[in-house]
Coordinates of C-alpha atoms in Angstrom, one line a residue:
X1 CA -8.7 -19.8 -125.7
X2 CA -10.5 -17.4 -123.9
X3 CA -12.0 -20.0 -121.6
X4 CA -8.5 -20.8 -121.1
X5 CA -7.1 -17.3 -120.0
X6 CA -9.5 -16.8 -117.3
X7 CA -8.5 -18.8 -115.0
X8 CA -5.1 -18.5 -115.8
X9 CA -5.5 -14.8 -114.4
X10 CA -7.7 -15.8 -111.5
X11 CA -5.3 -18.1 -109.9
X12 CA -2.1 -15.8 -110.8
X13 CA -4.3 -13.0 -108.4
X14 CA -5.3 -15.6 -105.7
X15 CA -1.4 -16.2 -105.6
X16 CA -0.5 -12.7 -105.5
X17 CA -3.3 -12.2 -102.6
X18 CA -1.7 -15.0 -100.9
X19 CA 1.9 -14.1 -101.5
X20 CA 0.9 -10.5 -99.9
X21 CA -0.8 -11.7 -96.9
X22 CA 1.8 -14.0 -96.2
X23 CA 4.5 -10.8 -96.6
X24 CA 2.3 -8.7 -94.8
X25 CA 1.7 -11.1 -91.9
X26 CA 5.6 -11.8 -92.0
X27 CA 6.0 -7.9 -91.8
X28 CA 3.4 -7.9 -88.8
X29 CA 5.2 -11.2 -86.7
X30 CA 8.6 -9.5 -86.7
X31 CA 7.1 -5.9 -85.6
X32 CA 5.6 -7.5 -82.7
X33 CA 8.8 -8.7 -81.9
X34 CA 11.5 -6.7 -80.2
X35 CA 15.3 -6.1 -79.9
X36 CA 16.9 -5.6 -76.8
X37 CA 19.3 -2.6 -76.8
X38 CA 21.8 -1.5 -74.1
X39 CA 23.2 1.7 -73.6
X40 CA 26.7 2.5 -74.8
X41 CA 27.8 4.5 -71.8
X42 CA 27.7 1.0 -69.8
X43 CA 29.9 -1.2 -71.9
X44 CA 32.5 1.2 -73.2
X45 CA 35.0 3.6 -71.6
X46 CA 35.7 6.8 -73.8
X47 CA 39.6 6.8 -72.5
X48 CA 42.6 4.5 -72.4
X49 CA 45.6 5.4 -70.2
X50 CA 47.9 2.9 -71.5
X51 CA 48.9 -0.7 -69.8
X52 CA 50.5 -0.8 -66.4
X53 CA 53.9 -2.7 -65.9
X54 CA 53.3 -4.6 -62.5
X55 CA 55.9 -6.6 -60.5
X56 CA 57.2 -7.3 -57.1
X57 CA 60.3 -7.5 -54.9
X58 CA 61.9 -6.5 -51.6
X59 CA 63.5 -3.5 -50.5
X60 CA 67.0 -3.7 -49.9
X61 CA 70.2 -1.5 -49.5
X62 CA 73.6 -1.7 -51.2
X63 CA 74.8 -2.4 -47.7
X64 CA 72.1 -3.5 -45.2
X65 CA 71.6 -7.3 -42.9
X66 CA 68.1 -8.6 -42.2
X67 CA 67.5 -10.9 -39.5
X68 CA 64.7 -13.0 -39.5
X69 CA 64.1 -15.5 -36.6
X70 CA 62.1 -18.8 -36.8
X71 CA 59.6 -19.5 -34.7
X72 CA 60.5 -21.0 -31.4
X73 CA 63.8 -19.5 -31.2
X74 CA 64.7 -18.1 -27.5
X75 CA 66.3 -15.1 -27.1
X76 CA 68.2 -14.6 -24.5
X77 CA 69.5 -11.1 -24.6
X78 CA 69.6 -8.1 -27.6
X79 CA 72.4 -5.7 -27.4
X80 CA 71.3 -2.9 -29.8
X81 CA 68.8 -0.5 -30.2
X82 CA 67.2 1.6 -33.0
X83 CA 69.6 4.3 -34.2
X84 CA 72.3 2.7 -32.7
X85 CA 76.1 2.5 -34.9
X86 CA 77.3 -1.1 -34.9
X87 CA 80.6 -2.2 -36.6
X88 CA 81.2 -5.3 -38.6
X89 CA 81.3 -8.1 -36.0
X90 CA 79.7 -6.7 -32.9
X91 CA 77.0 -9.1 -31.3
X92 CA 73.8 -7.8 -32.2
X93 CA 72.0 -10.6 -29.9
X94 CA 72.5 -14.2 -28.4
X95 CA 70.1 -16.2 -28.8
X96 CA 69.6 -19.9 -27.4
X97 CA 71.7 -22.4 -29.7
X98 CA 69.7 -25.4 -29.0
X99 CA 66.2 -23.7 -30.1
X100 CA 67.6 -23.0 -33.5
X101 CA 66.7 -26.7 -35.9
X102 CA 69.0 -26.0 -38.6
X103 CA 67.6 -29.4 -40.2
X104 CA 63.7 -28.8 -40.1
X105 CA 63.9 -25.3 -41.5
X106 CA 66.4 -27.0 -44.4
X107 CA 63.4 -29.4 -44.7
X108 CA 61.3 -25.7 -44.7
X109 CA 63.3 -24.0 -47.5
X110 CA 62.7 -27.4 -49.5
X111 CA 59.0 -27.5 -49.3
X112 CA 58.5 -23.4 -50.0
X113 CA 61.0 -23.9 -52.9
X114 CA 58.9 -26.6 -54.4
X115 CA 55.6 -24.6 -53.9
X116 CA 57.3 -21.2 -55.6
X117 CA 58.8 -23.7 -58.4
X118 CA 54.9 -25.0 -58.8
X119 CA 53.5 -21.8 -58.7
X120 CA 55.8 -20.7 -61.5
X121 CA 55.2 -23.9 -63.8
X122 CA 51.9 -23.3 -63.7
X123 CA 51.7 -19.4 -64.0
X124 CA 53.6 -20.0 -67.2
X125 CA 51.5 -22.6 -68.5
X126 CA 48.7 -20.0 -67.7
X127 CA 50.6 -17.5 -69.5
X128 CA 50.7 -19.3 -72.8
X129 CA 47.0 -20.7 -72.7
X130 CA 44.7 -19.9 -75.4
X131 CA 41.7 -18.9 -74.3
X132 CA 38.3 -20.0 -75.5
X133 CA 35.6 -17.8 -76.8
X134 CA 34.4 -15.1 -74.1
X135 CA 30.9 -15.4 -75.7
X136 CA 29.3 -17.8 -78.0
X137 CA 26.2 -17.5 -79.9
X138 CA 24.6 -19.7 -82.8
X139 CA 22.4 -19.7 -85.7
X140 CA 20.7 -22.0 -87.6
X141 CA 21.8 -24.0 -91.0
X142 CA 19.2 -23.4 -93.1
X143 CA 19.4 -24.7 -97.2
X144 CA 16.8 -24.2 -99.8
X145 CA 15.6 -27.7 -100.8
X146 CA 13.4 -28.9 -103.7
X147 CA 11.4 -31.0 -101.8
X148 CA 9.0 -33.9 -103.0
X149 CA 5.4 -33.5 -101.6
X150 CA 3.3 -35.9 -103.9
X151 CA 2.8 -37.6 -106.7
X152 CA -0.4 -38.0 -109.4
X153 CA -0.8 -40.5 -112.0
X154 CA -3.2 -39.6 -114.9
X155 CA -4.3 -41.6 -117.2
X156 CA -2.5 -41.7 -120.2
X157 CA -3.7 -40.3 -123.7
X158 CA -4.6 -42.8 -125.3
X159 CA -5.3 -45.4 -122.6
X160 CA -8.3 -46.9 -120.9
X161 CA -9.7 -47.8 -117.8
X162 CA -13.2 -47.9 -117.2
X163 CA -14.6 -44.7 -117.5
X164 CA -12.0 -42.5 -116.5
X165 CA -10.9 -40.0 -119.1
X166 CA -7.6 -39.0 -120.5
X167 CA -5.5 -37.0 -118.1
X168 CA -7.9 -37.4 -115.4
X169 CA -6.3 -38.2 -112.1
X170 CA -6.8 -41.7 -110.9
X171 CA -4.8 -41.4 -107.8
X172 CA -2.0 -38.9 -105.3
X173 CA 0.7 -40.2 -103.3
X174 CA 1.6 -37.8 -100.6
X175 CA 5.5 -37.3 -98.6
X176 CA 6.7 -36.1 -95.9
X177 CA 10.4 -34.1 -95.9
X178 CA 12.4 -37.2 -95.5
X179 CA 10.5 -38.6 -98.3
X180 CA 8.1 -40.9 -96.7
X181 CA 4.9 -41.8 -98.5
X182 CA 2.3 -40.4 -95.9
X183 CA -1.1 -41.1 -97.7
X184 CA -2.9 -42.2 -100.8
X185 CA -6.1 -40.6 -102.2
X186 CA -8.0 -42.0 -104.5
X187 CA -10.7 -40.5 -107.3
X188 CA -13.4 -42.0 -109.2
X189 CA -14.1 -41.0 -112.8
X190 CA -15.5 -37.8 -111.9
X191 CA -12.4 -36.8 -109.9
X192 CA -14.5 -37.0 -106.4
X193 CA -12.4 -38.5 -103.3
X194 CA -13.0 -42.2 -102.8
X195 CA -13.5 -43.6 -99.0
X196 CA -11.8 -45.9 -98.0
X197 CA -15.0 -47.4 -96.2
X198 CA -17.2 -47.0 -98.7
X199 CA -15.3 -47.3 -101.9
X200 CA -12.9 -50.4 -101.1
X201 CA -13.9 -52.2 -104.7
X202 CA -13.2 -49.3 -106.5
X203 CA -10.1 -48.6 -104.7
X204 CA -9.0 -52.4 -104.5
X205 CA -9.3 -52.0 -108.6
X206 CA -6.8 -49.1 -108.8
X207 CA -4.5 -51.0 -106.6
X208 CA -4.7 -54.0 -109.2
X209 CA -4.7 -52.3 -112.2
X210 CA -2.1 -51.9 -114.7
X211 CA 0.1 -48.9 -113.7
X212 CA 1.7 -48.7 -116.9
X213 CA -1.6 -47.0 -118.0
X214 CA -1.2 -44.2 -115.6
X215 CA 1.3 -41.1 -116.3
X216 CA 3.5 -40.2 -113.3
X217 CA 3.5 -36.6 -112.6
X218 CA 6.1 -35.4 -109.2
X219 CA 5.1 -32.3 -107.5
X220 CA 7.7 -30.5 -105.9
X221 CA 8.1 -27.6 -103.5
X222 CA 10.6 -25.3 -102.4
X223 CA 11.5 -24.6 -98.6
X224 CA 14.2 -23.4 -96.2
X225 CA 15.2 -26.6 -94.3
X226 CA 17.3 -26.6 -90.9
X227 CA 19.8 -29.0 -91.2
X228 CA 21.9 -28.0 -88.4
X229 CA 23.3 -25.3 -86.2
X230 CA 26.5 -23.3 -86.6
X231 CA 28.2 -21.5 -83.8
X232 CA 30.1 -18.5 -83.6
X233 CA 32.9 -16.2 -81.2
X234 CA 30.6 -13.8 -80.4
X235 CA 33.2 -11.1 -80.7
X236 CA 35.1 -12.1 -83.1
X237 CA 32.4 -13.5 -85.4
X238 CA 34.8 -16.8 -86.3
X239 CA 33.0 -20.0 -86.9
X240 CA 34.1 -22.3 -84.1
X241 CA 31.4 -25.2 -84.7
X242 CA 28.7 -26.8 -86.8
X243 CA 26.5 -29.3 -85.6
X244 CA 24.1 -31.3 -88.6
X245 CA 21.0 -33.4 -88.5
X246 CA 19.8 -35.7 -90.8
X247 CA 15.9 -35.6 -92.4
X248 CA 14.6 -37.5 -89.2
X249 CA 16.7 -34.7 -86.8
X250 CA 19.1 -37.2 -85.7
X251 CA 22.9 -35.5 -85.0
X252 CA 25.2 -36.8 -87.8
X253 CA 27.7 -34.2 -87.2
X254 CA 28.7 -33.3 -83.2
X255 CA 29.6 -29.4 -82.4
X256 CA 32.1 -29.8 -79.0
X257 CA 31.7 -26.6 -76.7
X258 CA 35.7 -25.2 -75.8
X259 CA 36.7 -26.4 -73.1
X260 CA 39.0 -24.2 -71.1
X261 CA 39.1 -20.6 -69.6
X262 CA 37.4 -17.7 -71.6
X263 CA 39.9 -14.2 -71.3
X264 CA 38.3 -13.5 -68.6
X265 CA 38.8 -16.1 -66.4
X266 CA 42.1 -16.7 -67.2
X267 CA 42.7 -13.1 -66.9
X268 CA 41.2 -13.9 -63.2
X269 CA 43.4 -17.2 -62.6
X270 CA 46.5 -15.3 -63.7
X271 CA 46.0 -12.9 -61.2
X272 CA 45.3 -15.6 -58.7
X273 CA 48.2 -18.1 -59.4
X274 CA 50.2 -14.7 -59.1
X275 CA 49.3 -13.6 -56.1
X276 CA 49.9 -16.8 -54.9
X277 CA 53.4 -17.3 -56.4
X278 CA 54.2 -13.6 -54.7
X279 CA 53.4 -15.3 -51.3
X280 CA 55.5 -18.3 -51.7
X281 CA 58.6 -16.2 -52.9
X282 CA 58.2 -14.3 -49.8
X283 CA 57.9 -17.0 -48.2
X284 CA 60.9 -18.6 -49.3
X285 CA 62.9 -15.7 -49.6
X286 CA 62.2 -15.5 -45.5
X287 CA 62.5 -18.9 -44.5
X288 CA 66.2 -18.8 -46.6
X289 CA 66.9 -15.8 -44.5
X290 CA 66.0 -17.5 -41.2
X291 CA 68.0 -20.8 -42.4
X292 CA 71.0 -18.2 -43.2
X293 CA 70.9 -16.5 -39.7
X294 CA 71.1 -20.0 -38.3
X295 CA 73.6 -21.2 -40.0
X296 CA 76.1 -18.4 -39.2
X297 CA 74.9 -18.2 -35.1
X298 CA 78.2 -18.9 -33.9
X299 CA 78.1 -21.8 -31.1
X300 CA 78.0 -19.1 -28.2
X301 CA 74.0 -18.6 -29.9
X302 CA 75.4 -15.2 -31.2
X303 CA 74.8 -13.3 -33.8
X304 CA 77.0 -10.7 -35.3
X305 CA 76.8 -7.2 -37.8
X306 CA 78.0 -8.6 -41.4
X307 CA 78.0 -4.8 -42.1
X308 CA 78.6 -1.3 -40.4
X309 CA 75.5 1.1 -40.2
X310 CA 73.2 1.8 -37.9
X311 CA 70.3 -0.1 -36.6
X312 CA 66.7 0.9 -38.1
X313 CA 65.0 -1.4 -36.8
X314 CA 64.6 -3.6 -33.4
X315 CA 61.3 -6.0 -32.4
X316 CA 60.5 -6.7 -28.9
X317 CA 62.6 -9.7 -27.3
X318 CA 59.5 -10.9 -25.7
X319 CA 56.7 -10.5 -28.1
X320 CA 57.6 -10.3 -31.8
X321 CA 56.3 -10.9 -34.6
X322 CA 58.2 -14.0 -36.9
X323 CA 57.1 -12.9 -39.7
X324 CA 58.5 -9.5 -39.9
X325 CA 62.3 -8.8 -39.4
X326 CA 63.7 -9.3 -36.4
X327 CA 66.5 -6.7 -36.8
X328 CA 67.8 -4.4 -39.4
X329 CA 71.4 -2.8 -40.1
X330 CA 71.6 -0.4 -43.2
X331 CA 75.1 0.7 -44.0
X332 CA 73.3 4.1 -45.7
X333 CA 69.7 6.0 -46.0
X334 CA 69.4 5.1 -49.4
X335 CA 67.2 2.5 -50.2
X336 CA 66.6 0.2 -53.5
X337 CA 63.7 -2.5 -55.0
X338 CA 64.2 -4.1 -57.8
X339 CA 61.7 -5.4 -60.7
X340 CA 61.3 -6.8 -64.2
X341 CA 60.0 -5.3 -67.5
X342 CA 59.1 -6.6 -70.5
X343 CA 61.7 -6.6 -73.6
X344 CA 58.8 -4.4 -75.3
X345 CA 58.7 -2.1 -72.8
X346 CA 62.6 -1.3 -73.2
X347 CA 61.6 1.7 -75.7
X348 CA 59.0 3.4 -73.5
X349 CA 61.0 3.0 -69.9
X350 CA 64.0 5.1 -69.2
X351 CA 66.2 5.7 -66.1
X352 CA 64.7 8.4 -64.1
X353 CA 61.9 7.8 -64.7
X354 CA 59.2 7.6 -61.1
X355 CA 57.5 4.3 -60.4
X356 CA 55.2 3.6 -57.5
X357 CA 55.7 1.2 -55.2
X358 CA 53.2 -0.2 -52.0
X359 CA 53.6 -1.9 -49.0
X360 CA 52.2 -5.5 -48.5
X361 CA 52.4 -5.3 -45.0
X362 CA 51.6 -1.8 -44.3
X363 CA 49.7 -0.5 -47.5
X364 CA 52.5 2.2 -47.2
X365 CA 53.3 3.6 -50.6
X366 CA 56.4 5.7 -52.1
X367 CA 58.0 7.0 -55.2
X368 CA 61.3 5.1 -56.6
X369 CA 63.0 6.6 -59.4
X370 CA 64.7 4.3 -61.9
X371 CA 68.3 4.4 -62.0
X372 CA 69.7 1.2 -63.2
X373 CA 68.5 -1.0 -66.3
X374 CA 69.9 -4.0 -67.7
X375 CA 71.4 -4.5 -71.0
X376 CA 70.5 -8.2 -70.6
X377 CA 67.7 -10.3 -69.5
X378 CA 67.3 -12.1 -67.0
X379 CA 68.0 -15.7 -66.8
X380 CA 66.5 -16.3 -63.1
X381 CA 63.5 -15.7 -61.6
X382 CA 64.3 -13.7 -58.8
X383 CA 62.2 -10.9 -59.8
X384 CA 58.8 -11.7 -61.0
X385 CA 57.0 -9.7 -63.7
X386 CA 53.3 -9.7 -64.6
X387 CA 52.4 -7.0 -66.6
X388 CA 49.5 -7.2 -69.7
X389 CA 52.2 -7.5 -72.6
X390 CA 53.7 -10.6 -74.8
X391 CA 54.4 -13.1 -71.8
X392 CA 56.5 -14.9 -74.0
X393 CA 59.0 -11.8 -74.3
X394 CA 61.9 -11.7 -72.2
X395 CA 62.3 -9.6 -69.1
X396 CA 65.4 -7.3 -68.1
X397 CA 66.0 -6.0 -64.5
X398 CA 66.0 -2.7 -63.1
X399 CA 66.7 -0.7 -60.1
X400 CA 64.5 2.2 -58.1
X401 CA 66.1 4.2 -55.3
X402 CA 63.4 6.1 -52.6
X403 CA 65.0 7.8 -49.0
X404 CA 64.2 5.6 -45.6
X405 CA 61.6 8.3 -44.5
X406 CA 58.7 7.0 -46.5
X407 CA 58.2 4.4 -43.8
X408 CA 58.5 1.7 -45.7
X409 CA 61.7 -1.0 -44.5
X410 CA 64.7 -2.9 -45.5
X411 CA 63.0 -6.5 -46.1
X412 CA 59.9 -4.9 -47.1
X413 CA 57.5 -6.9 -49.6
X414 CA 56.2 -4.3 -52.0
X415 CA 54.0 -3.9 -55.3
X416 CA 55.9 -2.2 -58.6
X417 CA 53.5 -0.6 -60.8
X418 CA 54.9 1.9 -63.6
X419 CA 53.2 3.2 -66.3
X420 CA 55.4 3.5 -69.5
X421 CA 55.9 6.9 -71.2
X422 CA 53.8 7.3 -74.7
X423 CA 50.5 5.2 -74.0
X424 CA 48.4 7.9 -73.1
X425 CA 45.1 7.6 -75.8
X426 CA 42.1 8.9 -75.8
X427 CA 39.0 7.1 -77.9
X428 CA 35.7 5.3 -77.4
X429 CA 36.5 1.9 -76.8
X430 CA 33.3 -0.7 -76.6
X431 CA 33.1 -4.6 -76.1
X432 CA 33.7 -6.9 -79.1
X433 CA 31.0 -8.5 -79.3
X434 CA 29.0 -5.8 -80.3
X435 CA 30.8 -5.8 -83.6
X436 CA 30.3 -7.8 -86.7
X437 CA 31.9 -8.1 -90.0
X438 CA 30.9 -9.1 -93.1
X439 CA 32.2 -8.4 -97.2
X440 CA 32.0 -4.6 -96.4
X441 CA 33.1 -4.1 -93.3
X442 CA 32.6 -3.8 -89.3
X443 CA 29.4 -3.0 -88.5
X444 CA 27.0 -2.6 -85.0
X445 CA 23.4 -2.8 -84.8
X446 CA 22.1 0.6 -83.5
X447 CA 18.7 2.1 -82.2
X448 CA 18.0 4.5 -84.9
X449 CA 16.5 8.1 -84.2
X450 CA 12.6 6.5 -84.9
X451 CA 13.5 3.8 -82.4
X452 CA 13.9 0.9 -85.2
X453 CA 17.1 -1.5 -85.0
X454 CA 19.8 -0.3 -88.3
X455 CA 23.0 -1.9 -89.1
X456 CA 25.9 0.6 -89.0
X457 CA 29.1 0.3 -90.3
X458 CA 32.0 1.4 -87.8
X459 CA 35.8 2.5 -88.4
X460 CA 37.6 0.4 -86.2
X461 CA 40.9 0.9 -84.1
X462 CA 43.0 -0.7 -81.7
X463 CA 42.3 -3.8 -79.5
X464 CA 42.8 -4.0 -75.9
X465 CA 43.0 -6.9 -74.0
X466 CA 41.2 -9.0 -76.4
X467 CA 37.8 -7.6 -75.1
X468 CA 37.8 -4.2 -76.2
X469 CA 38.1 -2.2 -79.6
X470 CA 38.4 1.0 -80.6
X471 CA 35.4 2.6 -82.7
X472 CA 36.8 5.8 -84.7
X473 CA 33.5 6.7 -86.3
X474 CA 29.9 5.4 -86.2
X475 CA 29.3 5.1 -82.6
X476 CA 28.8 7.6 -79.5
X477 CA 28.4 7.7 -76.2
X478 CA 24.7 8.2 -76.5
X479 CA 23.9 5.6 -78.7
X480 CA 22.4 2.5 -78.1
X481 CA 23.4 -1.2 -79.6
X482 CA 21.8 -4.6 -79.7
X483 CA 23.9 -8.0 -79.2
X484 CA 24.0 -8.6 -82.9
X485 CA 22.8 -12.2 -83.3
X486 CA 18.8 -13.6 -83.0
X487 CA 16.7 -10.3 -82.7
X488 CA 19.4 -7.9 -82.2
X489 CA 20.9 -8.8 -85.6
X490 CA 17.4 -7.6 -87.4
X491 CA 16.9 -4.8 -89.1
X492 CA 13.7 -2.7 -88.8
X493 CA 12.8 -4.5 -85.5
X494 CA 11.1 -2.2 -82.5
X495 CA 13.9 -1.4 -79.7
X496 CA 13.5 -1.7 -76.0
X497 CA 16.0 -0.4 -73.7
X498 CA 17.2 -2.9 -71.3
X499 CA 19.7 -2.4 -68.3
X500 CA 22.0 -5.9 -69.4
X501 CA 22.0 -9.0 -72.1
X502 CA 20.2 -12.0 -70.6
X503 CA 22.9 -14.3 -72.3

């Protein structure tokens, strides 16, 4: 028994040395290896000021005329001047009848309507895209397997074959991880290695023995096998993917990237198919003017005051500019632009409240004070709104008075920005993707004060925009955090600072 024990306890401590070196060396691989760590200060801001309502229009008066002229019309004389009183149906100017093409600028008006009808289809389309993942990362799909690595066959108690003893081995078969037979070695009676050279008789003899003498013992063995490869929203931590191999690493299932815009490109196209939709209303909204002013040039080419006021504003006969107005006629000093706001907005927007508005043309910029909002919404889309809430919401008018003597003009294109009442916050706000969540929680993965990656669990707060959150508690401003997937989602690893992510 004894004789027995003895080596029973030998190979139990040749394991254990084994299973400790193999820890140990695990334990020395990883501290080689390092996590890259960013500083907090350059992906967060520790202050929100609240969303900005944005939208567009044209200043206008209760009572004012703006003449635009198309290009190529002649003029042949202009009877006012700036600051001069006019009364309804005075000639303000005569221009040359037969340089006026009533039907190529209704062709005009057709084409910019079509563009600003385009523009809009697709901005709403835009509008109610969902967008794909900002960032995506991926880890392996690893399963614990109880592989088959070989087989022996002894021979059985109670059996012969030449001189091989009971339980001796006679022969292994060895497999790969698919299960493929790899090799067979043979053993003589004395459980040496047979060559396949020098040995083929005694080999050939196994081969044509009776198997049914031999005992069939399996050896298995235990691993972590990668069948595949899931992938993740970085940010969010959602599954969006799996892609799995079979045993020969052939793709039996397919992971499709997203196809599509992540937030912040179609943040980015928004803005672009906007400003492009603000140019062909302008556009339109001129070229409808200049149609109008044709259409009521009586046939003497003249063109009278539809109101009484006084003239702000006269270009040069011989040199002006087409694209600006001609000629304006306000009927009083008080000027008006009118926007959109969302149906959320309603509660945090209130008449007299200030909103600034800028110049396209001049870069010109005033206060308007709100003094007319509707009780309904709008069913046109006369007045365009493009502010960062629910697009889907509806939008209701309103109206913002500012005096004549901020410069800025009757027919003037301008930018509406306001920023509702009640948003102000204050907080740390970092990038999503540095935050994970698991059964207990949201957690980042932090430098720690002996320069070692730790998983920290944070209190969140509020998202913004879909790429932001709020962190309550758990992060600072001085801290440092890793992307937490590969390395960076490690603990115990070695930090290095690093300016950015090498995605």
């Amino acid at each position: 028994m004894k004789k027995i024990i003895k080596p029973i306890l030998i190979i139990v401590i040749i394991l254990a040395l084994a299973g400790g070196g193999l820890y140990g060396g695990y334990r020395y691989s990883q501290s080689k290896k390092t996590a890259e760590v960013v500083a907090v200060s350059m992906y967060a801001m520790d202050g929100y000021w609240g969303d900005s309502i944005n939208s567009y229009g044209d200043v206008t008066s209760d009572k004012s005329q703006t003449t635009y002229l198309s290009s190529g019309t002649e003029i042949l004389s202009v009877n006012v001047q700036p600051g001069d009183h006019v009364n309804e149906g005075d000639v303000l100017m005569t221009v040359k009848k037969e340089t006026q093409d009533i039907k190529g600028k209704e062709l005009e008006v057709e084409k910019a309507r079509q563009a600003y009808v385009a523009d809009t289809v697709t901005l709403e389309r835009l509008q109610n895209t969902t967008p794909i993942p900002e960032y995506i990362s991926s880890s392996p799909d690893t399963r614990t397997r109880e592989l088959l690595i070989g087989k022996e066959y002894r021979l059985k108690v109670g059996s012969t074959f030449g001189e091989y003893k009971e339980d001796h081995i006679v022969y292994e078969e060895f497999f790969d991880q698919s299960g493929n037979l790899t090799s067979t070695l043979y053993y003589d009676e004395k459980g040496n290695s047979l060559d396949e050279v020098d040995d083929t008789d005694k080999i050939q003899a196994i081969i044509n023995a009776d198997h049914s003498l031999f005992e069939c013992y399996e050896n298995y063995e235990t691993t972590e096998v990668t069948v595949g490869t899931f992938y993740y929203n970085a940010e969010t931590g959602e599954m969006i993917g799996h892609e799995g191999v079979d045993g020969e690493g052939n793709v039996v299932e397919r992971y499709n990237a997203p196809v599509g815009y992540t937030p912040t490109q179609l943040k980015d196209k928004i803005e672009e198919v906007s400003n492009t939709l603000k140019k062909h209303d302008l556009d339109l909204r001129k070229k409808e003017n200049e149609l109008e002013v044709m259409k009521n040039t009586n046939d003497n080419g003249e063109i009278l005051a539809k109101v009484s006021g006084t003239v702000s504003k006269v270009q040069n006969k011989d040199n002006y500019n087409n694209t600006q107005p001609f000629m304006i006629v306000t009927a009083t000093d008080e000027y008006y632009i009118s926007g959109s706001i969302g149906e959320f907005y309603l509660d945090s927007v209130n008449v007299g409240d200030t909103v600034t508005i800028s110049s396209f043309d001049t870069g010109l910029t005033a206060d308007a004070v709100i003094t007319y909002i509707s009780d309904t919404p709008n069913t046109d889309n006369n007045n365009f709104y493009s502010g960062d809430g629910n697009t889907n919401s509806s939008n209701y008018e309103f109206k913002a008075s500012f005096d004549r003597s901020s410069g800025i003009e009757i027919g003037s294109a301008v930018d509406i920005t306001i920023t509702p009442a009640g948003q102000e916050d204050t907080g740390l706000y970092i990038s999503t993707y540095f935050v994970r969540k698991d059964a207990s929680g949201n957690y980042v993965m932090k430098m720690g004060s002996d320069n070692k990656l730790e998983k920290v669990y944070v209190k969140v707060g509020k998202s913004l925009w879909g790429s932001m959150i709020e962190i309550k508690s758990g992060v600072t401003m001085d801290d440092y955090l890793a992307f937490p997937y590969g390395n960076g989602a490690v603990e115990g690893m070695t930090c290095k600072i690093v300016d950015s992510f090498a995605y």
